[in-house]
PDB file of C-alpha atoms and ligand atoms in Angstrom:
ATOM      1  CA  MET A 456     100.808  89.046  60.660  1.00 69.00           C
ATOM      2  CA  THR A 457      97.547  88.412  62.386  1.00 82.00           C
ATOM      3  CA  LYS A 458      94.055  89.677  61.015  1.00 89.00           C
ATOM      4  CA  THR A 459      93.020  92.864  61.909  1.00 90.00           C
ATOM      5  CA  ILE A 460      89.395  93.238  63.026  1.00 93.00           C
ATOM      6  CA  ARG A 461      87.167  96.179  63.491  1.00 93.00           C
ATOM      7  CA  PHE A 462      84.827  96.508  66.378  1.00 92.00           C
ATOM      8  CA  GLY A 463      82.447  99.143  67.747  1.00 93.00           C
ATOM      9  CA  MET A 464      82.168 100.419  71.345  1.00 92.00           C
ATOM     10  CA  SER A 465      79.872 102.395  73.397  1.00 95.00           C
ATOM     11  CA  ILE A 466      81.152 105.346  75.513  1.00 94.00           C
ATOM     12  CA  ASP A 467      80.160 108.430  77.323  1.00 95.00           C
ATOM     13  CA  GLU A 468      80.380 111.405  75.146  1.00 95.00           C
ATOM     14  CA  ARG A 469      82.409 113.489  77.440  1.00 96.00           C
ATOM     15  CA  LEU A 470      84.768 110.774  78.202  1.00 96.00           C
ATOM     16  CA  LEU A 471      85.470 110.272  74.391  1.00 96.00           C
ATOM     17  CA  SER A 472      85.961 113.982  73.971  1.00 96.00           C
ATOM     18  CA  ARG A 473      88.578 114.108  76.679  1.00 96.00           C
ATOM     19  CA  PHE A 474      90.182 110.984  75.337  1.00 95.00           C
ATOM     20  CA  ASP A 475      90.197 112.816  71.853  1.00 95.00           C
ATOM     21  CA  ASP A 476      91.872 115.960  73.296  1.00 95.00           C
ATOM     22  CA  LEU A 477      94.442 113.807  75.195  1.00 95.00           C
ATOM     23  CA  ILE A 478      95.482 111.795  72.162  1.00 95.00           C
ATOM     24  CA  SER A 479      95.636 114.891  69.833  1.00 94.00           C
ATOM     25  CA  ASP A 480      98.012 116.554  72.293  1.00 94.00           C
ATOM     26  CA  LYS A 481     100.162 113.315  72.416  1.00 94.00           C
ATOM     27  CA  GLY A 482     100.130 113.283  68.563  1.00 94.00           C
ATOM     28  CA  TYR A 483      98.280 110.210  67.802  1.00 93.00           C
ATOM     29  CA  ALA A 484      97.042 110.002  64.239  1.00 90.00           C
ATOM     30  CA  ASN A 485      93.724 108.416  65.325  1.00 92.00           C
ATOM     31  CA  ARG A 486      91.971 106.609  68.054  1.00 94.00           C
ATOM     32  CA  SER A 487      92.790 103.118  66.896  1.00 94.00           C
ATOM     33  CA  GLU A 488      96.382 103.769  67.333  1.00 93.00           C
ATOM     34  CA  ALA A 489      95.901 105.122  70.849  1.00 95.00           C
ATOM     35  CA  ILE A 490      93.498 102.450  71.919  1.00 94.00           C
ATOM     36  CA  ARG A 491      96.043  99.848  70.613  1.00 93.00           C
ATOM     37  CA  ASP A 492      98.776 101.540  72.838  1.00 92.00           C
ATOM     38  CA  LEU A 493      96.482 101.380  75.829  1.00 93.00           C
ATOM     39  CA  ILE A 494      95.804  97.760  75.249  1.00 92.00           C
ATOM     40  CA  ARG A 495      99.453  96.939  74.863  1.00 89.00           C
ATOM     41  CA  ASN A 496     100.438  98.843  77.835  1.00 88.00           C
ATOM     42  CA  THR A 497      97.724  96.920  79.907  1.00 89.00           C
ATOM     43  CA  LEU A 498      98.996  93.521  78.481  1.00 87.00           C
ATOM     44  CA  VAL A 499     102.753  94.369  79.441  1.00 85.00           C
ATOM     45  CA  ASN A 500     101.600  95.449  83.038  1.00 84.00           C
ATOM     46  CA  ASP A 501      99.783  92.323  83.416  1.00 84.00           C
ATOM     47  CA  GLN A 502     102.842  90.381  82.275  1.00 80.00           C
ATOM     48  CA  TRP A 503     104.807  92.179  84.785  1.00 80.00           C
ATOM     49  CA  GLU A 504     102.409  91.432  87.771  1.00 80.00           C
ATOM     50  CA  ASN A 505     101.674  87.845  86.876  1.00 80.00           C
ATOM     51  CA  ASN A 506     104.416  86.459  84.902  1.00 78.00           C
ATOM     52  CA  ASP A 507     107.607  84.705  86.280  1.00 81.00           C
ATOM     53  CA  GLU A 508     109.602  84.603  82.971  1.00 83.00           C
ATOM     54  CA  ASP A 509     112.740  86.871  82.300  1.00 86.00           C
ATOM     55  CA  THR A 510     111.769  90.252  81.058  1.00 89.00           C
ATOM     56  CA  ILE A 511     113.618  93.766  80.746  1.00 92.00           C
ATOM     57  CA  GLY A 512     113.110  97.041  82.709  1.00 94.00           C
ATOM     58  CA  THR A 513     115.111 100.287  82.631  1.00 97.00           C
ATOM     59  CA  VAL A 514     115.811 102.308  85.817  1.00 97.00           C
ATOM     60  CA  THR A 515     116.603 105.926  85.567  1.00 98.00           C
ATOM     61  CA  LEU A 516     118.309 107.626  88.370  1.00 97.00           C
ATOM     62  CA  VAL A 517     119.101 111.225  89.199  1.00 97.00           C
ATOM     63  CA  TYR A 518     121.409 112.140  92.136  1.00 96.00           C
ATOM     64  CA  ASP A 519     123.764 114.466  93.339  1.00 94.00           C
ATOM     65  CA  HIS A 520     127.312 113.117  93.126  1.00 91.00           C
ATOM     66  CA  HIS A 521     128.464 115.358  95.944  1.00 91.00           C
ATOM     67  CA  ILE A 522     126.575 113.255  98.451  1.00 90.00           C
ATOM     68  CA  ARG A 523     129.126 111.158 100.338  1.00 86.00           C
ATOM     69  CA  GLU A 524     129.637 107.700  99.079  1.00 92.00           C
ATOM     70  CA  LEU A 525     126.273 107.527  97.071  1.00 92.00           C
ATOM     71  CA  SER A 526     128.210 106.869  93.863  1.00 90.00           C
ATOM     72  CA  ASP A 527     130.178 103.933  95.323  1.00 92.00           C
ATOM     73  CA  LYS A 528     126.957 102.743  96.973  1.00 93.00           C
ATOM     74  CA  LEU A 529     125.121 102.709  93.636  1.00 93.00           C
ATOM     75  CA  ILE A 530     128.135 101.123  91.864  1.00 93.00           C
ATOM     76  CA  ASP A 531     128.294  98.486  94.655  1.00 94.00           C
ATOM     77  CA  HIS A 532     124.551  97.644  94.140  1.00 93.00           C
ATOM     78  CA  GLN A 533     125.141  97.351  90.403  1.00 93.00           C
ATOM     79  CA  HIS A 534     128.169  94.901  90.918  1.00 95.00           C
ATOM     80  CA  THR A 535     126.090  92.886  93.362  1.00 95.00           C
ATOM     81  CA  HIS A 536     123.500  92.212  90.801  1.00 95.00           C
ATOM     82  CA  TYR A 537     125.571  92.185  87.698  1.00 95.00           C
ATOM     83  CA  LYS A 538     124.205  89.032  86.421  1.00 95.00           C
ATOM     84  CA  HIS A 539     120.812  91.203  86.096  1.00 96.00           C
ATOM     85  CA  ILE A 540     122.352  94.275  84.808  1.00 95.00           C
ATOM     86  CA  ILE A 541     122.881  94.351  80.804  1.00 94.00           C
ATOM     87  CA  SER A 542     124.091  97.949  80.649  1.00 96.00           C
ATOM     88  CA  SER A 543     124.150 101.189  82.105  1.00 95.00           C
ATOM     89  CA  MET A 544     124.830 104.786  81.171  1.00 96.00           C
ATOM     90  CA  HIS A 545     125.967 107.648  83.058  1.00 95.00           C
ATOM     91  CA  VAL A 546     125.501 111.383  82.042  1.00 97.00           C
ATOM     92  CA  HIS A 547     126.879 114.191  83.901  1.00 96.00           C
ATOM     93  CA  MET A 548     123.870 116.525  83.688  1.00 96.00           C
ATOM     94  CA  ASP A 549     125.360 119.786  85.339  1.00 96.00           C
ATOM     95  CA  HIS A 550     128.034 120.643  87.936  1.00 95.00           C
ATOM     96  CA  ASP A 551     125.994 118.690  90.702  1.00 94.00           C
ATOM     97  CA  HIS A 552     123.918 116.162  89.116  1.00 95.00           C
ATOM     98  CA  CYS A 553     124.266 112.721  87.376  1.00 96.00           C
ATOM     99  CA  LEU A 554     121.785 110.784  85.576  1.00 97.00           C
ATOM    100  CA  GLU A 555     122.264 107.199  85.210  1.00 97.00           C
ATOM    101  CA  VAL A 556     120.091 104.673  83.124  1.00 97.00           C
ATOM    102  CA  VAL A 557     120.488 100.943  83.976  1.00 97.00           C
ATOM    103  CA  VAL A 558     119.065  98.290  82.045  1.00 97.00           C
ATOM    104  CA  LEU A 559     117.860  95.121  83.929  1.00 96.00           C
ATOM    105  CA  LYS A 560     117.058  91.700  82.870  1.00 94.00           C
ATOM    106  CA  GLY A 561     115.502  88.956  84.949  1.00 93.00           C
ATOM    107  CA  LYS A 562     112.217  87.978  86.568  1.00 91.00           C
ATOM    108  CA  PRO A 563     109.844  90.824  87.192  1.00 91.00           C
ATOM    109  CA  SER A 564     110.296  90.553  90.995  1.00 91.00           C
ATOM    110  CA  GLU A 565     114.212  90.414  90.855  1.00 93.00           C
ATOM    111  CA  ILE A 566     113.983  93.602  88.671  1.00 94.00           C
ATOM    112  CA  LYS A 567     111.684  95.449  90.910  1.00 93.00           C
ATOM    113  CA  LYS A 568     113.948  94.386  93.938  1.00 94.00           C
ATOM    114  CA  ILE A 569     117.097  95.817  92.390  1.00 96.00           C
ATOM    115  CA  SER A 570     115.185  98.819  91.057  1.00 95.00           C
ATOM    116  CA  ASP A 571     113.838  99.509  94.571  1.00 94.00           C
ATOM    117  CA  THR A 572     117.377  99.269  96.011  1.00 94.00           C
ATOM    118  CA  LEU A 573     118.778 101.670  93.430  1.00 95.00           C
ATOM    119  CA  ILE A 574     115.823 104.290  93.788  1.00 95.00           C
ATOM    120  CA  GLY A 575     115.523 104.018  97.441  1.00 94.00           C
ATOM    121  CA  ALA A 576     119.357 104.658  98.075  1.00 93.00           C
ATOM    122  CA  LYS A 577     119.674 107.739 100.346  1.00 91.00           C
ATOM    123  CA  GLY A 578     120.418 110.854  98.124  1.00 91.00           C
ATOM    124  CA  VAL A 579     118.761 109.688  94.870  1.00 95.00           C
ATOM    125  CA  LYS A 580     116.620 112.595  94.089  1.00 95.00           C
ATOM    126  CA  HIS A 581     114.355 110.939  91.401  1.00 95.00           C
ATOM    127  CA  GLY A 582     114.420 107.444  90.142  1.00 96.00           C
ATOM    128  CA  LYS A 583     111.740 105.584  87.921  1.00 96.00           C
ATOM    129  CA  LEU A 584     111.516 102.013  86.839  1.00 96.00           C
ATOM    130  CA  VAL A 585     110.164 101.354  83.304  1.00 94.00           C
ATOM    131  CA  ALA A 586     108.964  97.936  82.834  1.00 90.00           C
ATOM    132  CA  THR A 587     108.716  96.602  79.473  1.00 88.00           C
ATOM    133  CA  THR A 588     108.941  93.272  77.640  1.00 82.00           C
ATOM    134  CA  ALA A 589     109.475  91.779  74.119  1.00 73.00           C
ATOM    135  CA  GLY A 590     106.189  90.273  74.864  1.00 68.00           C
ATOM    136  CA  LYS A 591     105.420  87.845  72.179  1.00 65.00           C
ATOM    137  CA  GLU A 592     101.600  87.853  73.150  1.00 63.00           C
ATOM    138  CA  VAL A 593     101.637  91.495  73.218  1.00 60.00           C
ATOM    139  CA  TYR A 594     102.745  92.567  69.701  1.00 58.00           C
TER     140      TYR A 594
HETATM  141 NI1   NI B 608     128.354 112.344  86.760  1.00 80.94          NI
END
């Protein structure tokens, strides 16, 4: 456990007020926790942009399984990149729609490329990559 330090900062009153409203809506107990999360998020993003070490990402996909050959195409993509895909979960959302969550491991550039291919497949209605890391330097 590293030492915790306190620091002060200057900030525009209105900006701080808006920030306080936001973190209150999000359920933060205090500003310190909200600011720590912002800093961690920034560090994780930086690792993703500037690091070439293995990391983790999840891709969420929503698609209409009636679209011809889309399910097969998504499965083919995942088999092509099986070394980088740790796990996937499929949920039948309703009569028409499927939700798929794919967990990817690899270099940020590899994860982004696979994610772009999955999200960009014709017929995918919504897709999002969440970039994360176990980040020794972050936590
Ligand atoms: Ni389904």
